[in-house]
Coordinates of C-alpha atoms in Angstrom, one line a residue:
X1 CA 42.9 -2.9 26.6
X2 CA 41.0 -1.1 23.8
X3 CA 44.1 -0.8 21.6
X4 CA 44.3 -4.6 21.6
X5 CA 40.6 -4.9 20.8
X6 CA 41.1 -2.8 17.7
X7 CA 44.0 -4.9 16.4
X8 CA 41.5 -7.1 14.6
X9 CA 41.9 -4.6 11.8
X10 CA 43.7 -5.8 8.8
X11 CA 46.7 -3.8 7.6
X12 CA 47.1 -0.8 7.2
X13 CA 46.3 -0.2 10.9
X14 CA 44.8 3.0 12.4
X15 CA 47.3 5.8 13.0
X16 CA 48.0 7.0 16.5
X17 CA 45.8 10.1 16.7
X18 CA 42.6 8.3 15.6
X19 CA 43.2 5.3 17.8
X20 CA 43.9 7.5 20.8
X21 CA 40.7 9.3 20.3
X22 CA 38.7 6.1 20.1
X23 CA 40.4 4.8 23.2
X24 CA 39.6 8.1 25.1
X25 CA 36.0 8.0 24.0
X26 CA 35.6 4.5 25.5
X27 CA 34.6 2.4 22.4
X28 CA 35.7 -1.0 23.7
X29 CA 34.6 -3.4 21.0
X30 CA 33.8 -3.1 17.3
X31 CA 30.5 -4.4 16.0
X32 CA 30.5 -6.8 13.0
X33 CA 29.9 -4.2 10.4
X34 CA 32.7 -2.0 11.8
X35 CA 35.1 -4.9 11.8
X36 CA 34.2 -5.8 8.2
X37 CA 34.0 -2.3 6.6
X38 CA 36.9 -0.4 8.3
X39 CA 39.8 -2.5 7.1
X40 CA 38.4 -2.6 3.5
X41 CA 38.0 1.2 3.4
X42 CA 41.5 1.8 4.8
X43 CA 42.9 -0.5 2.1
X44 CA 41.6 1.9 -0.5
X45 CA 38.5 -0.1 -1.6
X46 CA 35.0 1.1 -2.2
X47 CA 32.5 -0.6 0.1
X48 CA 28.8 -1.2 0.0
X49 CA 27.7 -2.4 3.4
X50 CA 24.3 -3.8 4.4
X51 CA 23.6 -4.2 8.1
X52 CA 20.6 -4.2 10.4
X53 CA 19.6 -0.9 11.9
X54 CA 21.3 0.0 15.1
X55 CA 24.4 -2.1 14.3
X56 CA 26.9 0.8 14.4
X57 CA 27.1 1.9 10.8
X58 CA 27.9 5.5 11.7
X59 CA 31.3 4.6 13.3
X60 CA 31.9 2.2 10.5
X61 CA 32.4 5.2 8.2
X62 CA 33.5 7.9 10.6
X63 CA 36.6 6.1 11.8
X64 CA 38.1 5.4 8.3
X65 CA 37.0 8.9 7.2
X66 CA 39.1 10.5 10.0
X67 CA 42.0 8.1 9.3
X68 CA 42.1 8.9 5.6
X69 CA 42.1 12.7 6.4
X70 CA 44.8 12.3 9.0
X71 CA 47.1 10.4 6.6
X72 CA 46.6 13.0 4.0
X73 CA 47.2 15.8 6.6
X74 CA 50.5 14.2 7.6
X75 CA 51.6 14.3 4.0
X76 CA 50.5 17.8 3.2
X77 CA 48.1 20.0 5.2
X78 CA 44.7 20.7 3.9
X79 CA 44.2 24.2 2.6
X80 CA 41.3 26.4 3.6
X81 CA 39.6 25.8 0.2
X82 CA 39.8 22.0 0.2
X83 CA 37.0 19.6 1.3
X84 CA 38.3 16.1 2.1
X85 CA 35.1 14.2 2.9
X86 CA 31.3 14.5 2.3
X87 CA 28.6 12.6 4.2
X88 CA 25.2 12.5 2.5
X89 CA 22.2 11.6 4.6
X90 CA 18.5 11.4 3.6
X91 CA 17.0 13.5 6.5
X92 CA 17.9 16.5 8.5
X93 CA 17.6 14.6 11.8
X94 CA 20.0 11.9 10.7
X95 CA 22.5 14.5 9.3
X96 CA 22.4 16.4 12.6
X97 CA 22.9 13.2 14.5
X98 CA 25.9 12.2 12.4
X99 CA 27.3 15.7 12.9
X100 CA 27.0 15.4 16.6
X101 CA 28.9 12.1 16.7
X102 CA 31.6 13.5 14.4
X103 CA 31.9 16.6 16.6
X104 CA 32.7 14.3 19.6
X105 CA 35.8 13.2 17.7
X106 CA 36.8 16.6 16.5
X107 CA 36.7 18.1 20.0
X108 CA 39.9 16.1 20.8
X109 CA 43.2 18.0 20.3
X110 CA 44.7 15.3 18.1
X111 CA 42.0 16.1 15.5
X112 CA 41.4 19.8 16.1
X113 CA 42.8 20.7 12.7
X114 CA 39.7 19.3 11.0
X115 CA 36.5 21.2 10.8
X116 CA 33.0 20.1 9.8
X117 CA 29.9 21.9 8.5
X118 CA 26.3 20.8 8.7
X119 CA 24.5 21.7 5.5
X120 CA 20.8 20.9 5.5
X121 CA 17.6 22.5 4.2
X122 CA 15.6 25.0 6.4
X123 CA 18.5 27.5 6.7
X124 CA 19.2 30.2 4.3
X125 CA 21.5 29.0 1.5
X126 CA 23.4 32.3 1.6
X127 CA 24.2 31.7 5.3
X128 CA 25.5 28.2 4.4
X129 CA 27.8 29.7 1.7
X130 CA 29.1 32.3 4.2
X131 CA 29.8 29.6 6.8
X132 CA 31.8 27.5 4.3
X133 CA 33.8 30.5 3.2
X134 CA 34.4 31.7 6.7
X135 CA 35.0 28.3 8.6
X136 CA 36.7 26.4 5.7
X137 CA 35.4 23.0 6.7
X138 CA 37.3 19.8 5.8
X139 CA 34.1 17.7 6.2
X140 CA 30.6 18.4 5.0
X141 CA 27.6 16.6 6.5
X142 CA 24.6 17.3 4.4
X143 CA 21.3 16.4 2.8
X144 CA 21.3 15.8 -0.9
X145 CA 19.0 18.6 -2.0
X146 CA 21.0 21.4 -0.3
X147 CA 24.3 20.0 -1.5
X148 CA 23.1 19.9 -5.1
X149 CA 22.0 23.5 -4.7
X150 CA 25.5 24.5 -3.5
X151 CA 27.1 22.7 -6.4
X152 CA 24.9 24.5 -9.0
X153 CA 25.5 27.9 -7.5
X154 CA 27.9 30.0 -9.4
X155 CA 29.8 32.8 -7.7
X156 CA 32.4 33.2 -5.1
X157 CA 31.9 29.7 -3.4
X158 CA 32.8 27.4 -6.4
X159 CA 32.1 24.2 -4.4
X160 CA 33.1 22.0 -7.4
X161 CA 36.6 23.4 -7.2
X162 CA 36.8 22.7 -3.4
X163 CA 36.1 19.0 -3.8
X164 CA 38.7 18.3 -6.5
X165 CA 40.9 16.5 -3.9
X166 CA 38.0 14.8 -2.1
X167 CA 39.2 11.6 -0.3
X168 CA 35.9 10.0 0.9
X169 CA 32.2 10.1 0.0
X170 CA 29.7 8.5 2.3
X171 CA 26.1 7.7 1.2
X172 CA 24.3 6.9 4.5
X173 CA 20.9 5.1 4.5
X174 CA 21.3 4.8 0.7
X175 CA 18.0 2.9 0.3
X176 CA 16.1 5.7 2.0
X177 CA 17.8 8.3 -0.2
X178 CA 16.4 6.5 -3.2
X179 CA 12.9 5.9 -1.6
X180 CA 12.6 9.7 -1.1
X181 CA 13.3 10.3 -4.8
X182 CA 16.9 11.6 -4.6
X183 CA 18.2 9.3 -7.4
X184 CA 18.6 12.1 -9.9
X185 CA 20.0 14.5 -7.3
X186 CA 22.7 11.9 -6.2
X187 CA 23.7 11.3 -9.9
X188 CA 24.0 15.1 -10.3
X189 CA 26.2 15.4 -7.2
X190 CA 28.4 12.4 -8.4
X191 CA 29.1 14.3 -11.6
X192 CA 30.8 17.1 -9.7
X193 CA 33.1 14.7 -7.6
X194 CA 36.5 13.4 -8.7
X195 CA 36.7 9.7 -9.7
X196 CA 39.8 9.1 -7.7
X197 CA 38.0 8.9 -4.3
X198 CA 36.9 6.3 -1.9
X199 CA 33.1 5.7 -1.6
X200 CA 31.2 4.0 1.2
X201 CA 27.5 3.1 0.7
X202 CA 25.7 2.1 3.9
X203 CA 22.1 0.8 4.1
X204 CA 19.9 -1.5 6.1
X205 CA 18.5 -3.2 3.0
X206 CA 19.8 -3.9 -0.5
X207 CA 17.2 -3.0 -3.1
X208 CA 17.4 -2.9 -6.9
X209 CA 17.7 0.9 -6.9
X210 CA 20.6 0.6 -4.4
X211 CA 22.3 -1.9 -6.7
X212 CA 22.0 0.5 -9.6
X213 CA 23.5 3.3 -7.5
X214 CA 26.4 1.0 -6.6
X215 CA 27.1 0.5 -10.3
X216 CA 27.0 4.2 -11.0
X217 CA 28.9 5.6 -8.0
X218 CA 31.3 2.9 -6.8
X219 CA 34.4 1.4 -8.6
X220 CA 34.7 -2.4 -8.2
X221 CA 33.1 -2.3 -4.7
X222 CA 33.4 -4.9 -2.0
X223 CA 29.9 -6.0 -0.9
X224 CA 29.6 -6.5 2.9
X225 CA 26.4 -8.0 4.3
X226 CA 26.3 -8.3 8.1
X227 CA 23.3 -9.8 10.0
X228 CA 23.1 -10.7 13.6
X229 CA 21.3 -13.9 12.6
X230 CA 20.9 -15.2 9.1
X231 CA 17.1 -15.5 9.6
X232 CA 16.5 -12.2 11.4
X233 CA 16.5 -8.7 9.9
X234 CA 15.7 -6.9 13.2
X235 CA 18.1 -6.4 16.2
X236 CA 18.8 -9.6 18.2
X237 CA 17.5 -8.3 21.5
X238 CA 14.2 -6.9 20.1
X239 CA 10.9 -8.5 21.1
X240 CA 8.1 -8.1 18.5
X241 CA 4.5 -8.3 19.6
X242 CA 1.1 -7.8 17.9
X243 CA -2.4 -7.3 19.2
X244 CA -5.7 -7.8 17.3
X245 CA -8.2 -5.0 18.0
X246 CA -11.3 -3.6 16.5
X247 CA -11.0 -0.3 14.8
X248 CA -13.3 1.5 17.3
X249 CA -11.2 0.2 20.2
X250 CA -7.7 0.9 18.9
X251 CA -7.3 4.2 20.8
X252 CA -8.7 2.6 24.0
X253 CA -6.2 -0.3 23.7
X254 CA -3.4 2.2 23.2
X255 CA -4.4 4.1 26.4
X256 CA -4.7 0.9 28.4
X257 CA -1.3 -0.2 27.2
X258 CA 0.4 3.1 28.0
X259 CA -1.1 2.9 31.5
X260 CA 0.0 -0.7 32.1
X261 CA 2.6 -1.2 34.9
X262 CA 5.4 -2.4 32.5
X263 CA 5.1 0.6 30.2
X264 CA 4.1 3.4 32.6
X265 CA 7.7 4.6 33.1
X266 CA 8.9 3.7 29.6
X267 CA 10.1 6.0 26.8
X268 CA 7.9 5.3 23.7
X269 CA 7.7 6.1 20.0
X270 CA 4.3 5.7 18.3
X271 CA 4.2 5.7 14.5
X272 CA 1.1 6.9 12.7
X273 CA 0.4 6.7 8.9
X274 CA 0.1 10.5 8.1
X275 CA 1.0 13.9 9.4
X276 CA -2.7 14.7 10.0
X277 CA -3.0 11.7 12.3
X278 CA 0.0 12.9 14.3
X279 CA -1.4 16.4 14.7
X280 CA -4.9 15.1 15.8
X281 CA -3.7 12.6 18.3
X282 CA -1.1 15.0 19.7
X283 CA -4.0 17.5 20.3
X284 CA -6.1 14.9 22.0
X285 CA -3.8 12.5 23.8
X286 CA -2.6 14.9 26.5
X287 CA -6.1 15.1 27.9
X288 CA -6.0 11.4 28.6
X289 CA -2.4 11.1 29.7
X290 CA -1.9 14.1 31.8
X291 CA 1.1 12.7 33.7
X292 CA 3.1 12.0 30.5
X293 CA 4.9 14.4 28.2
X294 CA 3.4 14.0 24.7
X295 CA 5.5 15.2 21.8
X296 CA 4.9 15.1 18.1
X297 CA 6.9 15.5 14.9
X298 CA 6.3 14.9 11.2
X299 CA 7.7 15.8 7.7
X300 CA 5.7 19.1 7.5
X301 CA 7.1 20.5 10.7
X302 CA 10.6 21.2 9.1
X303 CA 12.5 23.5 11.5
X304 CA 10.8 22.4 14.7
X305 CA 11.7 18.7 14.4
X306 CA 15.2 19.0 15.8
X307 CA 14.0 20.8 19.0
X308 CA 11.3 18.1 19.5
X309 CA 13.8 15.3 19.2
X310 CA 16.3 16.9 21.6
X311 CA 13.5 17.3 24.1
X312 CA 12.5 13.6 23.6
X313 CA 16.1 12.6 24.3
X314 CA 16.2 14.4 27.6
X315 CA 12.8 13.3 29.0
X316 CA 12.6 9.8 30.6
X317 CA 8.9 9.1 30.3
X318 CA 8.1 11.0 27.0
X319 CA 5.9 9.7 24.3
X320 CA 6.8 10.8 20.8
X321 CA 4.1 10.6 18.0
X322 CA 5.6 10.6 14.6
X323 CA 5.5 9.5 10.9
X324 CA 8.0 7.5 8.9
X325 CA 10.2 10.6 8.8
X326 CA 11.8 9.2 11.9
X327 CA 11.8 5.6 10.8
X328 CA 15.5 5.7 9.7
X329 CA 18.7 6.6 11.5
X330 CA 17.3 8.2 14.7
X331 CA 19.6 7.0 17.5
X332 CA 18.0 7.3 21.0
X333 CA 19.3 4.2 22.8
X334 CA 16.9 4.7 25.8
X335 CA 13.7 4.0 23.7
X336 CA 11.9 1.1 25.4
X337 CA 8.9 0.6 23.1
X338 CA 8.0 1.3 19.5
X339 CA 4.2 1.2 18.8
X340 CA 2.6 1.1 15.4
X341 CA -0.9 2.4 15.0
X342 CA -1.3 0.2 11.9
X343 CA 0.9 -1.6 9.4
X344 CA 3.3 0.6 7.4
X345 CA 2.9 1.2 3.7
X346 CA 5.6 -1.4 2.9
X347 CA 7.1 -4.3 4.7
X348 CA 10.7 -3.0 4.9
X349 CA 9.4 0.1 6.7
X350 CA 8.3 -2.2 9.5
X351 CA 11.9 -3.3 10.1
X352 CA 13.1 0.3 10.1
X353 CA 10.4 1.5 12.5
X354 CA 11.0 -1.2 15.1
X355 CA 14.8 -0.7 14.7
X356 CA 14.5 2.6 16.7
X357 CA 14.6 0.4 19.9
X358 CA 17.0 -2.4 21.0
X359 CA 19.9 -0.4 19.7
X360 CA 23.6 -0.8 20.6
X361 CA 23.0 -4.1 22.3
X362 CA 20.1 -2.8 24.5
X363 CA 16.9 -4.6 25.0
X364 CA 13.7 -3.3 23.4
X365 CA 10.1 -4.2 22.5
X366 CA 7.7 -3.3 19.7
X367 CA 4.0 -3.6 19.3
X368 CA 1.7 -3.3 16.3
X369 CA -2.1 -3.1 16.3
X370 CA -3.9 -5.1 13.7
X371 CA -7.5 -5.3 12.8
X372 CA -9.3 -8.7 12.7
X373 CA -9.1 -8.6 8.9
X374 CA -5.4 -8.0 9.0
X375 CA -4.3 -11.1 11.0
X376 CA -2.6 -12.6 7.9
X377 CA -0.1 -9.8 8.2
X378 CA 1.7 -11.7 10.9
X379 CA 2.4 -14.6 8.6
X380 CA 3.3 -12.2 5.7
X381 CA 6.0 -10.5 7.8
X382 CA 7.5 -13.9 8.8
X383 CA 7.8 -14.9 5.2
X384 CA 8.7 -11.5 3.6
X385 CA 11.0 -10.0 6.3
X386 CA 11.9 -13.0 8.5
X387 CA 10.3 -11.2 11.5
X388 CA 8.5 -13.3 14.1
X389 CA 5.6 -11.6 15.9
X390 CA 4.2 -12.9 19.1
X391 CA 0.7 -12.1 20.6
X392 CA 0.8 -9.6 23.4
X393 CA -0.5 -10.9 26.7
X394 CA -3.1 -8.7 28.5
X395 CA -1.9 -7.2 31.7
X396 CA -4.1 -6.5 34.8
X397 CA -4.8 -2.8 34.9
X398 CA -6.6 -1.3 37.8
X399 CA -8.3 1.6 35.9
X400 CA -9.1 0.5 32.4
X401 CA -10.5 3.0 29.9
X402 CA -13.9 2.0 28.4
X403 CA -15.3 2.9 25.0
X404 CA -18.3 5.0 26.2
X405 CA -16.3 7.3 28.5
X406 CA -13.6 7.8 25.9
X407 CA -16.0 8.7 23.2
X408 CA -17.8 11.2 25.4
X409 CA -14.5 12.9 26.2
X410 CA -13.4 12.9 22.5
X411 CA -16.8 14.4 21.5
X412 CA -16.6 17.0 24.2
X413 CA -13.1 18.0 23.1
X414 CA -14.2 18.4 19.5
X415 CA -17.3 20.5 20.4
X416 CA -15.2 22.8 22.6
X417 CA -12.8 23.7 19.8
X418 CA -13.6 23.4 16.1
X419 CA -9.9 23.1 15.2
X420 CA -9.8 19.7 17.0
X421 CA -12.9 18.6 15.1
X422 CA -11.2 19.7 11.8
X423 CA -8.0 17.8 12.7
X424 CA -10.0 14.7 13.5
X425 CA -11.7 14.7 10.2
X426 CA -8.5 15.3 8.3
X427 CA -6.8 12.6 10.3
X428 CA -9.5 10.0 9.5
X429 CA -9.7 10.9 5.8
X430 CA -5.9 10.9 5.3
X431 CA -5.6 7.6 7.2
X432 CA -8.2 5.9 4.9
X433 CA -6.5 7.2 1.8
X434 CA -3.1 6.2 3.0
X435 CA -4.5 2.7 3.6
X436 CA -5.4 2.4 0.0
X437 CA -1.7 2.8 -1.0
X438 CA -0.4 -0.2 0.9
X439 CA 2.0 -2.3 -1.1
X440 CA 0.6 -5.4 0.6
X441 CA -2.9 -4.7 -0.7
X442 CA -3.7 -8.4 -1.0
X443 CA -4.0 -8.5 2.8
X444 CA -4.6 -4.9 3.8
X445 CA -7.8 -4.2 1.8
X446 CA -9.9 -1.2 2.4
X447 CA -13.1 -3.1 1.5
X448 CA -12.4 -5.4 4.6
X449 CA -12.3 -2.4 6.9
X450 CA -15.4 -1.3 8.8
X451 CA -15.2 2.5 8.2
X452 CA -18.0 3.1 10.7
X453 CA -15.9 1.6 13.5
X454 CA -12.8 3.4 12.2
X455 CA -14.5 6.8 12.4
X456 CA -15.8 5.9 15.8
X457 CA -12.2 5.1 16.9
X458 CA -11.3 8.7 15.9
X459 CA -14.2 10.0 18.0
X460 CA -15.7 11.9 15.1
X461 CA -19.0 13.8 15.7
X462 CA -20.3 12.7 12.3
X463 CA -19.1 10.7 9.2
X464 CA -17.2 12.9 6.8
X465 CA -18.1 13.1 3.1
X466 CA -15.7 11.1 1.0
X467 CA -16.1 8.9 -2.1
X468 CA -15.0 5.7 -0.2
X469 CA -18.0 5.9 2.0
X470 CA -20.5 5.4 -0.8
X471 CA -19.8 1.7 -1.4
X472 CA -18.2 0.5 1.9
X473 CA -19.7 -0.4 5.3
X474 CA -20.4 2.5 7.7
X475 CA -23.3 1.2 9.7
X476 CA -21.4 0.7 13.0
X477 CA -20.5 4.4 13.4
X478 CA -21.2 5.7 17.0
X479 CA -21.6 9.5 17.3
X480 CA -22.9 11.7 20.1
X481 CA -26.3 10.8 21.7
X482 CA -27.6 14.2 20.5
X483 CA -27.5 15.9 17.1
X484 CA -24.6 18.3 16.7
X485 CA -24.8 21.3 14.3
X486 CA -21.2 21.5 12.9
X487 CA -21.8 25.0 11.6
X488 CA -22.2 26.3 15.1
X489 CA -18.9 24.9 16.5
X490 CA -16.5 27.7 17.2
X491 CA -12.7 28.0 17.3
X492 CA -10.9 28.6 20.5
X493 CA -8.4 30.7 18.5
X494 CA -9.9 34.3 18.3
X495 CA -8.4 35.0 14.8
X496 CA -9.8 31.7 13.4
X497 CA -13.1 32.4 14.9
X498 CA -13.2 35.9 13.4
X499 CA -12.5 34.5 10.0
X500 CA -15.3 32.0 10.5
X501 CA -17.8 34.7 11.6
X502 CA -16.9 36.8 8.5
X503 CA -17.6 33.8 6.3
X504 CA -21.0 33.3 8.0
X505 CA -21.8 37.0 7.5
X506 CA -20.9 36.8 3.8
X507 CA -23.0 33.7 3.4
X508 CA -26.1 35.4 4.9
X509 CA -25.6 38.3 2.5
X510 CA -24.9 36.5 -0.7
X511 CA -26.3 33.0 -0.1
X512 CA -22.9 31.5 -1.2
X513 CA -20.3 30.2 1.2
X514 CA -16.9 32.0 0.5
X515 CA -14.3 29.4 -0.4
X516 CA -10.8 29.3 -1.7
X517 CA -10.1 29.0 -5.4
X518 CA -11.4 25.7 -6.7
X519 CA -8.6 23.3 -7.2
X520 CA -8.2 21.3 -10.4
X521 CA -9.4 17.7 -10.1
X522 CA -6.4 15.4 -9.9
X523 CA -6.2 12.7 -12.5
X524 CA -2.7 11.5 -11.8
X525 CA -1.0 9.7 -9.0
X526 CA 0.5 11.4 -6.0
X527 CA 4.0 10.5 -7.1
X528 CA 3.5 11.9 -10.6
X529 CA 1.9 15.1 -9.2
X530 CA 5.0 15.6 -6.9
X531 CA 7.3 14.9 -9.8
X532 CA 5.5 17.5 -12.0
X533 CA 5.6 20.0 -9.2
X534 CA 9.4 19.6 -8.8
X535 CA 9.8 19.9 -12.6
X536 CA 7.8 23.1 -12.6
X537 CA 9.8 24.4 -9.8
X538 CA 13.0 23.7 -11.6
X539 CA 11.8 25.4 -14.8
X540 CA 10.7 28.4 -12.8
X541 CA 14.2 28.6 -11.2
X542 CA 15.8 28.3 -14.7
X543 CA 13.7 31.2 -16.0
X544 CA 14.5 33.3 -13.0
X545 CA 18.2 32.6 -13.4
X546 CA 18.0 33.4 -17.2
X547 CA 16.3 36.7 -16.5
X548 CA 18.9 37.5 -13.8
X549 CA 21.8 36.7 -16.1
X550 CA 20.2 39.0 -18.8
X551 CA 19.8 41.8 -16.3
X552 CA 23.4 41.4 -15.2
X553 CA 24.7 41.4 -18.8
X554 CA 22.6 44.5 -19.7
X555 CA 24.0 46.3 -16.6
X556 CA 27.6 45.4 -17.6
X557 CA 27.0 46.5 -21.3
X558 CA 25.4 49.7 -20.1
X559 CA 28.3 50.4 -17.8
X560 CA 30.8 49.9 -20.6
X561 CA 28.7 52.0 -23.0
X562 CA 28.1 49.0 -25.2
X563 CA 24.4 48.6 -24.8
X564 CA 22.7 47.7 -28.1
X565 CA 20.8 50.5 -29.8
X566 CA 17.5 50.0 -31.6
X567 CA 17.9 49.5 -35.3
X568 CA 14.5 50.9 -36.3
X569 CA 12.7 54.1 -35.5
X570 CA 9.0 54.3 -34.7
X571 CA 8.4 55.8 -38.1
X572 CA 10.1 52.8 -39.8
X573 CA 7.8 50.4 -37.8
X574 CA 4.6 52.2 -38.8
X575 CA 5.7 52.3 -42.5
X576 CA 6.4 48.5 -42.4
X577 CA 2.9 47.8 -40.9
X578 CA 1.3 50.0 -43.7
X579 CA 3.2 48.1 -46.4
X580 CA 2.2 44.8 -44.9
X581 CA -1.5 45.8 -44.9
X582 CA -1.3 46.8 -48.7
X583 CA 0.3 43.4 -49.5
X584 CA -2.6 41.6 -47.7
X585 CA -5.2 43.6 -49.7
X586 CA -3.4 42.7 -53.0
X587 CA -3.4 39.0 -52.0
X588 CA -7.1 39.1 -51.4
X589 CA -7.7 41.0 -54.7
X590 CA -9.1 44.0 -52.9
X591 CA -6.8 46.3 -54.9
X592 CA -5.3 46.1 -58.4
X593 CA -1.7 45.7 -59.2
X594 CA -1.5 49.2 -60.5
X595 CA -2.9 50.7 -57.2
X596 CA -0.5 48.5 -55.2
X597 CA 2.5 49.7 -57.2
X598 CA 1.3 53.3 -57.0
X599 CA 1.0 53.1 -53.2
X600 CA 4.3 51.3 -52.8
X601 CA 6.0 53.8 -55.1
X602 CA 7.0 51.2 -57.6
X603 CA 7.5 52.5 -61.2
X604 CA 6.8 50.3 -64.2
X605 CA 9.9 49.7 -66.3

């Protein structure tokens, strides 16, 4: 029975309500990370757990969390203004996923006295405050930015006062939290929390930054490292493959692979390097795969991402195009294949990407496309991440896509709608610039890439203008057989087309093409630019808050009749200005001492 399976826990054991809920939900066996972390957390220790993706880390902290809150509830009930646990997650999708799993527990009558609240960006912060005040949650599942905002808000909420009796703090995907630049935010949040709490830090990899966070946020933590094999960082039942392809044939190989018999009915995730790449291929791919549902999501979509993921969960043969925003934490056990358009920006991201499949003991496969100049990446992954890649065997496909037909179709799509042409150019340019930022730049070198073939692979009508093209190889670009006048391409969207026509008209009248305000030339890195932008935003908010406080203070003083009056009249100010002018003339010897004394009304003694 399940109750016997869970007796592997060291004392103190789980209490009746939590164990009954686990049994009713059908969790028959604990994973290694759960068996290691749960007893330690229940024995009042801080825990830093490292385990491969898909190993059950969510239950490893949800079970002890509910147990701690239940024990405290049995001693003295939680008041409506007390928060007992906080779970911090790096992305909205992962926070929403944790919230869904937690809600499955809280639906049971043994735990109905606990309430949770999902606090993430995208919603109005005023609505979040109202929900906390109205629903009085015992557990907060949140992203760090929004939680910090709530702590810093002064007013009726007083979140810092609600967490004074906090029992448990969870930092999920801690390495990703730090990768996204939340180190300062996390430290600010920790300053509001009581020291007498339990803390669980869960991540797939232990980095130097994570170690620093352990020192700052955990007290004498127990380090738990659980791997399915000492030499493997990816799930045990995951098969990793690679395929060497030319840049101009990458899209063709992808189409042929998706049409192959073994993959035709599979649920697939495809990772692209940038948001612009996702948008372009999502606009193009449905024209080639009309029988498949093509979905897309990336970091700039914000509020739409959750709906896309929910739809992806429900559809059996869906293909999801995405960026690294979904490389962590997404738990869709039915994903059969993970495909990578090209190597990720760092080696650890490879492990997180392929970890979206072969989850919870299921089988899964992953494929990465590599250029002929990138073949050394296979050996690099074996040494750096202990990941073994095998070459993908070619399958016999009845209707294979060829380069000429595919290019004709891509060219036709771009000529039919200028927005697709614009997306294609942005995708190519962003891809090339992202390629220059690879951490593994000893192997993944832009100078080794044939940019002509790469642009051909995107089906561009012409080579775009960019600095990289001046010194690198572009001879192998294949465009349309006829010359295309880009200025004559029209938008299918009537509003966009009207704006374009207005610009053409203005150009004919003035001889100048109307453009947006010229942006300043960037002389700093993307990371520094983003940091400066955040600093500027913070300063702007501080000025706004200062102005608001002054306005409120003035209103209070005016109401009480204590508003400060001016000390000087207009006549006094004018006289002062006149005296100052006389003094300046005296200093420059333009008037004598006698004249100065006379004008100032100073009598000689």
